[in-house]
Amino acid sequence: MKKGLFITMEGPDGAGKSTQLHFIKSFLEEKGEKAIFTREPGGTPISEKIRKIILDKNNSDMVPMAEALLYAAARAQLVSQVIKPALERGKIVVCDRFVDSSIVYQGYGRGLGESVNVINDYAVAGCIPDITFLMKLAPDLGKSRIKTENKDRIESENSDFHENVYRGYIELEKRYPDRIVTIDAKGTIEEVSREIGAQLERILKNRNDFQ
Ligand code: TYD
């Protein structure tokens, strides 16, 4: 049986992750790979309920630590119910955001720092992505791509918050050069897809060579 492959997709708000996730889906389908696609926060009935609480704009008094713990709680459920079992069956799992989002949004954005790593060590219980695509886009560009009326509680944060998130991603990129594959998200949809496609070709080839 093939070894499971865990791919995550990261990036600041407005970087175009969703569009490129559609591309990844059709790319893998064309290759005959039956991948499992999921998202954070969410992906299980319990985690989707937690998502509603976290992103609800009425919860403006939520303290940063409660927010970090809720993301981690949703994650623990998703890892245990969906991600781990699929990887054990040799599947490819593609997840829209994962621990890196907590490190940058709660750790850097909210200023919770290292505590976020500690909480999440418990939440993921050793389940770490093999590859993370980081859609890199400066915060001012990302901001201009999201419609104001559609913003959730996190997206509605001020520009200092989003600057810190971006800084966090740059730090992670330096810390995990083997796992994080940076994609320049400034280009057109087709240009970005082409870059991701080339990287996926390489990743799938490596996987097949090592079976
Ligand atoms: P989502 O609705 O999927 O938005 P996007 O399409 O921009 O990914 O993500 C929800 C928001 O939650 C997003 O602004 C990032 C934030 N987030 C965190 O702050 N911490 C986390 O651990 C995760 C997974 C997401």
mmCIF file of C-alpha atoms and ligand atoms in Angstrom:
data_model
loop_
_atom_site.group_PDB
_atom_site.id
_atom_site.type_symbol
_atom_site.label_atom_id
_atom_site.label_comp_id
_atom_site.label_asym_id
_atom_site.label_seq_id
_atom_site.Cartn_x
_atom_site.Cartn_y
_atom_site.Cartn_z
ATOM 1 C CA MET A 1 0.000 0.000 0.000
ATOM 2 C CA LYS A 2 1.168 3.550 -0.742
ATOM 3 C CA LYS A 3 2.198 5.726 2.157
ATOM 4 C CA GLY A 4 -0.231 8.514 3.017
ATOM 5 C CA LEU A 5 0.640 12.047 1.944
ATOM 6 C CA PHE A 6 -0.471 15.048 3.956
ATOM 7 C CA ILE A 7 -0.596 18.361 2.057
ATOM 8 C CA THR A 8 -1.707 21.636 3.620
ATOM 9 C CA MET A 9 -2.507 24.965 2.016
ATOM 10 C CA GLU A 10 -1.630 28.186 3.825
ATOM 11 C CA GLY A 11 -1.557 31.896 3.237
ATOM 12 C CA PRO A 12 -2.910 35.239 4.360
ATOM 13 C CA ASP A 13 -6.551 36.124 3.738
ATOM 14 C CA GLY A 14 -7.205 36.981 0.101
ATOM 15 C CA ALA A 15 -4.203 35.072 -1.300
ATOM 16 C CA GLY A 16 -6.454 32.890 -3.505
ATOM 17 C CA LYS A 17 -6.211 29.578 -1.634
ATOM 18 C CA SER A 18 -9.745 28.464 -2.446
ATOM 19 C CA THR A 19 -9.297 28.950 -6.188
ATOM 20 C CA GLN A 20 -6.046 27.006 -6.161
ATOM 21 C CA LEU A 21 -7.580 24.237 -4.047
ATOM 22 C CA HIS A 22 -10.052 23.669 -6.896
ATOM 23 C CA PHE A 23 -7.093 23.422 -9.227
ATOM 24 C CA ILE A 24 -5.320 20.902 -6.949
ATOM 25 C CA LYS A 25 -8.496 18.814 -6.828
ATOM 26 C CA SER A 26 -8.806 18.536 -10.593
ATOM 27 C CA PHE A 27 -5.063 18.035 -10.985
ATOM 28 C CA LEU A 28 -5.072 15.057 -8.614
ATOM 29 C CA GLU A 29 -8.246 13.640 -10.179
ATOM 30 C CA GLU A 30 -6.579 13.724 -13.589
ATOM 31 C CA LYS A 31 -3.657 11.795 -12.131
ATOM 32 C CA GLY A 32 -6.100 9.154 -10.859
ATOM 33 C CA GLU A 33 -5.344 10.026 -7.220
ATOM 34 C CA LYS A 34 -8.348 9.812 -4.903
ATOM 35 C CA ALA A 35 -7.476 12.523 -2.428
ATOM 36 C CA ILE A 36 -9.477 13.628 0.579
ATOM 37 C CA PHE A 37 -10.111 17.371 0.811
ATOM 38 C CA THR A 38 -10.905 19.028 4.090
ATOM 39 C CA ARG A 39 -10.682 22.443 5.716
ATOM 40 C CA GLU A 40 -9.914 24.203 8.945
ATOM 41 C CA PRO A 41 -11.555 25.203 11.111
ATOM 42 C CA GLY A 42 -14.122 22.538 10.209
ATOM 43 C CA GLY A 43 -14.179 19.231 8.377
ATOM 44 C CA THR A 44 -16.215 17.248 10.943
ATOM 45 C CA PRO A 45 -19.690 18.022 12.329
ATOM 46 C CA ILE A 46 -18.219 19.048 15.713
ATOM 47 C CA SER A 47 -15.425 21.110 14.140
ATOM 48 C CA GLU A 48 -17.914 22.913 11.857
ATOM 49 C CA LYS A 49 -19.934 23.905 14.941
ATOM 50 C CA ILE A 50 -16.765 25.252 16.555
ATOM 51 C CA ARG A 51 -16.035 27.140 13.297
ATOM 52 C CA LYS A 52 -19.365 28.978 13.558
ATOM 53 C CA ILE A 53 -18.522 30.127 17.090
ATOM 54 C CA ILE A 54 -15.019 31.285 16.128
ATOM 55 C CA LEU A 55 -15.958 33.218 12.989
ATOM 56 C CA ASP A 56 -19.211 34.743 14.295
ATOM 57 C CA LYS A 57 -18.821 38.528 14.160
ATOM 58 C CA ASN A 58 -21.090 38.839 17.227
ATOM 59 C CA ASN A 59 -18.410 37.153 19.358
ATOM 60 C CA SER A 60 -16.311 40.307 19.397
ATOM 61 C CA ASP A 61 -15.411 39.815 23.097
ATOM 62 C CA MET A 62 -13.727 36.427 22.554
ATOM 63 C CA VAL A 63 -10.336 36.469 24.302
ATOM 64 C CA PRO A 64 -7.283 35.354 22.277
ATOM 65 C CA MET A 65 -6.624 32.246 24.378
ATOM 66 C CA ALA A 66 -10.229 31.050 23.990
ATOM 67 C CA GLU A 67 -9.866 31.580 20.249
ATOM 68 C CA ALA A 68 -6.595 29.599 20.114
ATOM 69 C CA LEU A 69 -8.089 26.759 22.160
ATOM 70 C CA LEU A 70 -11.192 26.611 19.969
ATOM 71 C CA TYR A 71 -9.088 26.327 16.811
ATOM 72 C CA ALA A 72 -7.056 23.599 18.510
ATOM 73 C CA ALA A 73 -10.201 21.779 19.654
ATOM 74 C CA ALA A 74 -11.630 21.785 16.118
ATOM 75 C CA ARG A 75 -8.249 20.516 14.897
ATOM 76 C CA ALA A 76 -7.987 17.687 17.441
ATOM 77 C CA GLN A 77 -11.367 16.385 16.283
ATOM 78 C CA LEU A 78 -10.460 16.659 12.589
ATOM 79 C CA VAL A 79 -7.080 14.964 13.010
ATOM 80 C CA SER A 80 -8.494 12.078 14.947
ATOM 81 C CA GLN A 81 -11.700 11.588 12.956
ATOM 82 C CA VAL A 82 -10.563 12.324 9.395
ATOM 83 C CA ILE A 83 -6.875 13.051 8.756
ATOM 84 C CA LYS A 84 -5.115 10.298 10.705
ATOM 85 C CA PRO A 85 -7.411 7.463 9.582
ATOM 86 C CA ALA A 86 -7.089 8.559 5.926
ATOM 87 C CA LEU A 87 -3.290 8.758 6.077
ATOM 88 C CA GLU A 88 -3.210 5.323 7.684
ATOM 89 C CA ARG A 89 -5.183 4.013 4.689
ATOM 90 C CA GLY A 90 -2.470 5.447 2.397
ATOM 91 C CA LYS A 91 -4.574 8.356 1.114
ATOM 92 C CA ILE A 92 -3.529 11.817 0.042
ATOM 93 C CA VAL A 93 -5.112 14.366 2.379
ATOM 94 C CA VAL A 94 -5.297 18.023 1.353
ATOM 95 C CA CYS A 95 -6.245 20.421 4.120
ATOM 96 C CA ASP A 96 -7.168 24.100 3.669
ATOM 97 C CA ARG A 97 -5.139 25.593 6.579
ATOM 98 C CA PHE A 98 -3.671 23.714 9.543
ATOM 99 C CA VAL A 99 -1.418 24.364 12.569
ATOM 100 C CA ASP A 100 0.652 26.999 10.738
ATOM 101 C CA SER A 101 -2.478 29.179 10.609
ATOM 102 C CA SER A 102 -2.762 29.034 14.404
ATOM 103 C CA ILE A 103 0.924 29.812 14.819
ATOM 104 C CA VAL A 104 0.686 32.913 12.654
ATOM 105 C CA TYR A 105 -2.867 34.168 13.394
ATOM 106 C CA GLN A 106 -2.995 33.417 17.126
ATOM 107 C CA GLY A 107 0.762 33.294 17.871
ATOM 108 C CA TYR A 108 1.858 36.332 15.833
ATOM 109 C CA GLY A 109 -1.457 38.101 15.113
ATOM 110 C CA ARG A 110 -2.893 37.880 18.642
ATOM 111 C CA GLY A 111 0.529 37.843 20.289
ATOM 112 C CA LEU A 112 0.111 34.511 22.089
ATOM 113 C CA GLY A 113 3.545 33.363 20.960
ATOM 114 C CA GLU A 114 4.887 29.954 21.933
ATOM 115 C CA SER A 115 1.800 28.873 23.890
ATOM 116 C CA VAL A 116 0.133 28.193 20.536
ATOM 117 C CA ASN A 117 2.772 25.583 19.683
ATOM 118 C CA VAL A 118 2.224 23.867 23.032
ATOM 119 C CA ILE A 119 -1.563 23.678 22.687
ATOM 120 C CA ASN A 120 -1.247 22.374 19.159
ATOM 121 C CA ASP A 121 1.272 19.675 20.020
ATOM 122 C CA TYR A 122 -1.595 18.110 21.946
ATOM 123 C CA ALA A 123 -4.148 18.813 19.207
ATOM 124 C CA VAL A 124 -2.263 17.182 16.332
ATOM 125 C CA ALA A 125 -0.621 14.359 18.307
ATOM 126 C CA GLY A 126 2.291 13.988 15.874
ATOM 127 C CA CYS A 127 0.299 14.490 12.669
ATOM 128 C CA ILE A 128 2.464 16.972 10.742
ATOM 129 C CA PRO A 129 2.096 17.892 7.051
ATOM 130 C CA ASP A 130 4.560 16.433 4.546
ATOM 131 C CA ILE A 131 4.197 19.469 2.293
ATOM 132 C CA THR A 132 2.716 22.906 2.877
ATOM 133 C CA PHE A 133 1.981 25.274 0.013
ATOM 134 C CA LEU A 134 2.344 28.827 1.260
ATOM 135 C CA MET A 135 0.483 31.251 -0.987
ATOM 136 C CA LYS A 136 2.552 34.334 -0.362
ATOM 137 C CA LEU A 137 0.881 37.694 -0.841
ATOM 138 C CA ALA A 138 1.620 40.990 0.913
ATOM 139 C CA PRO A 139 -1.237 41.986 3.263
ATOM 140 C CA ASP A 140 -2.207 45.169 1.390
ATOM 141 C CA LEU A 141 -2.760 43.150 -1.801
ATOM 142 C CA GLY A 142 -4.701 40.439 0.065
ATOM 143 C CA LYS A 143 -6.943 43.031 1.670
ATOM 144 C CA SER A 144 -7.933 44.528 -1.652
ATOM 145 C CA ARG A 145 -9.109 41.101 -2.863
ATOM 146 C CA ILE A 146 -11.715 40.528 -0.105
ATOM 147 C CA LYS A 147 -15.097 42.251 -0.243
ATOM 148 C CA THR A 148 -15.754 44.200 2.992
ATOM 149 C CA GLU A 149 -19.305 42.860 3.382
ATOM 150 C CA ASN A 150 -18.104 39.235 3.249
ATOM 151 C CA LYS A 151 -15.464 39.529 5.962
ATOM 152 C CA ASP A 152 -15.613 37.163 8.956
ATOM 153 C CA ARG A 153 -14.427 38.039 12.484
ATOM 154 C CA ILE A 154 -10.763 37.292 11.703
ATOM 155 C CA GLU A 155 -10.693 38.927 8.271
ATOM 156 C CA SER A 156 -12.209 42.076 9.799
ATOM 157 C CA GLU A 157 -9.127 42.580 12.009
ATOM 158 C CA ASN A 158 -7.019 45.724 11.499
ATOM 159 C CA SER A 159 -3.981 45.979 9.258
ATOM 160 C CA ASP A 160 -1.462 45.596 12.145
ATOM 161 C CA PHE A 161 -2.943 42.173 12.812
ATOM 162 C CA HIS A 162 -2.617 41.146 9.161
ATOM 163 C CA GLU A 163 0.941 42.556 8.980
ATOM 164 C CA ASN A 164 1.879 40.359 11.952
ATOM 165 C CA VAL A 165 0.244 37.332 10.342
ATOM 166 C CA TYR A 166 2.309 37.909 7.224
ATOM 167 C CA ARG A 167 5.478 38.305 9.313
ATOM 168 C CA GLY A 168 4.621 34.994 10.985
ATOM 169 C CA TYR A 169 4.394 33.215 7.642
ATOM 170 C CA ILE A 170 7.806 34.580 6.645
ATOM 171 C CA GLU A 171 9.272 33.245 9.894
ATOM 172 C CA LEU A 172 7.733 29.810 9.307
ATOM 173 C CA GLU A 173 9.063 29.756 5.758
ATOM 174 C CA LYS A 174 12.572 30.234 7.201
ATOM 175 C CA ARG A 175 12.048 27.706 9.988
ATOM 176 C CA TYR A 176 10.730 24.853 7.803
ATOM 177 C CA PRO A 177 12.368 25.176 4.374
ATOM 178 C CA ASP A 178 11.961 21.460 3.602
ATOM 179 C CA ARG A 179 8.257 21.320 4.313
ATOM 180 C CA ILE A 180 7.084 24.744 3.148
ATOM 181 C CA VAL A 181 6.877 25.361 -0.585
ATOM 182 C CA THR A 182 6.370 29.042 -1.252
ATOM 183 C CA ILE A 183 4.125 30.023 -4.130
ATOM 184 C CA ASP A 184 4.155 33.594 -5.392
ATOM 185 C CA ALA A 185 0.445 34.447 -5.238
ATOM 186 C CA LYS A 186 0.763 37.779 -7.074
ATOM 187 C CA GLY A 187 0.449 36.232 -10.526
ATOM 188 C CA THR A 188 -2.671 35.440 -12.522
ATOM 189 C CA ILE A 189 -4.763 32.393 -11.535
ATOM 190 C CA GLU A 190 -3.233 30.437 -14.440
ATOM 191 C CA GLU A 191 0.347 31.378 -13.529
ATOM 192 C CA VAL A 192 -0.131 30.359 -9.903
ATOM 193 C CA SER A 193 -1.812 27.074 -10.912
ATOM 194 C CA ARG A 194 1.049 26.286 -13.261
ATOM 195 C CA GLU A 195 3.539 26.738 -10.434
ATOM 196 C CA ILE A 196 1.522 24.556 -8.055
ATOM 197 C CA GLY A 197 1.068 21.914 -10.769
ATOM 198 C CA ALA A 198 4.820 21.714 -11.340
ATOM 199 C CA GLN A 199 5.441 21.308 -7.616
ATOM 200 C CA LEU A 200 2.767 18.603 -7.363
ATOM 201 C CA GLU A 201 4.337 16.681 -10.252
ATOM 202 C CA ARG A 202 7.612 16.680 -8.352
ATOM 203 C CA ILE A 203 5.994 15.665 -5.050
ATOM 204 C CA LEU A 204 4.032 12.783 -6.616
ATOM 205 C CA LYS A 205 7.110 11.565 -8.475
ATOM 206 C CA ASN A 206 9.134 11.523 -5.228
ATOM 207 C CA ARG A 207 6.350 9.643 -3.518
ATOM 208 C CA ASN A 208 6.194 7.003 -6.255
ATOM 209 C CA ASP A 209 10.000 6.656 -6.367
ATOM 210 C CA PHE A 210 10.109 5.906 -2.662
ATOM 211 C CA GLN A 211 7.290 3.351 -2.476
HETATM 212 P P1 TYD B 1 -11.455 30.526 6.108
HETATM 213 O O1 TYD B 1 -12.868 30.925 6.291
HETATM 214 O O2 TYD B 1 -11.170 29.193 5.604
HETATM 215 O O3 TYD B 1 -10.894 31.711 5.277
HETATM 216 P P2 TYD B 1 -9.861 31.654 4.137
HETATM 217 O O4 TYD B 1 -10.692 31.363 2.923
HETATM 218 O O5 TYD B 1 -9.256 33.018 4.180
HETATM 219 O O6 TYD B 1 -8.904 30.564 4.497
HETATM 220 O O7 TYD B 1 -10.584 30.690 7.422
HETATM 221 C C1 TYD B 1 -11.108 31.202 8.495
HETATM 222 C C2 TYD B 1 -10.256 32.244 9.169
HETATM 223 O O8 TYD B 1 -9.682 31.633 10.319
HETATM 224 C C3 TYD B 1 -9.118 32.832 8.378
HETATM 225 O O9 TYD B 1 -9.183 34.246 8.490
HETATM 226 C C4 TYD B 1 -7.873 32.361 9.103
HETATM 227 C C5 TYD B 1 -8.349 32.043 10.474
HETATM 228 N N1 TYD B 1 -7.626 30.956 11.172
HETATM 229 C C6 TYD B 1 -6.944 31.247 12.350
HETATM 230 O O10 TYD B 1 -6.928 32.402 12.797
HETATM 231 N N2 TYD B 1 -6.328 30.223 13.027
HETATM 232 C C7 TYD B 1 -6.364 28.938 12.588
HETATM 233 O O11 TYD B 1 -5.789 28.031 13.236
HETATM 234 C C8 TYD B 1 -7.076 28.644 11.368
HETATM 235 C C9 TYD B 1 -7.147 27.243 10.859
HETATM 236 C C10 TYD B 1 -7.694 29.688 10.691
#
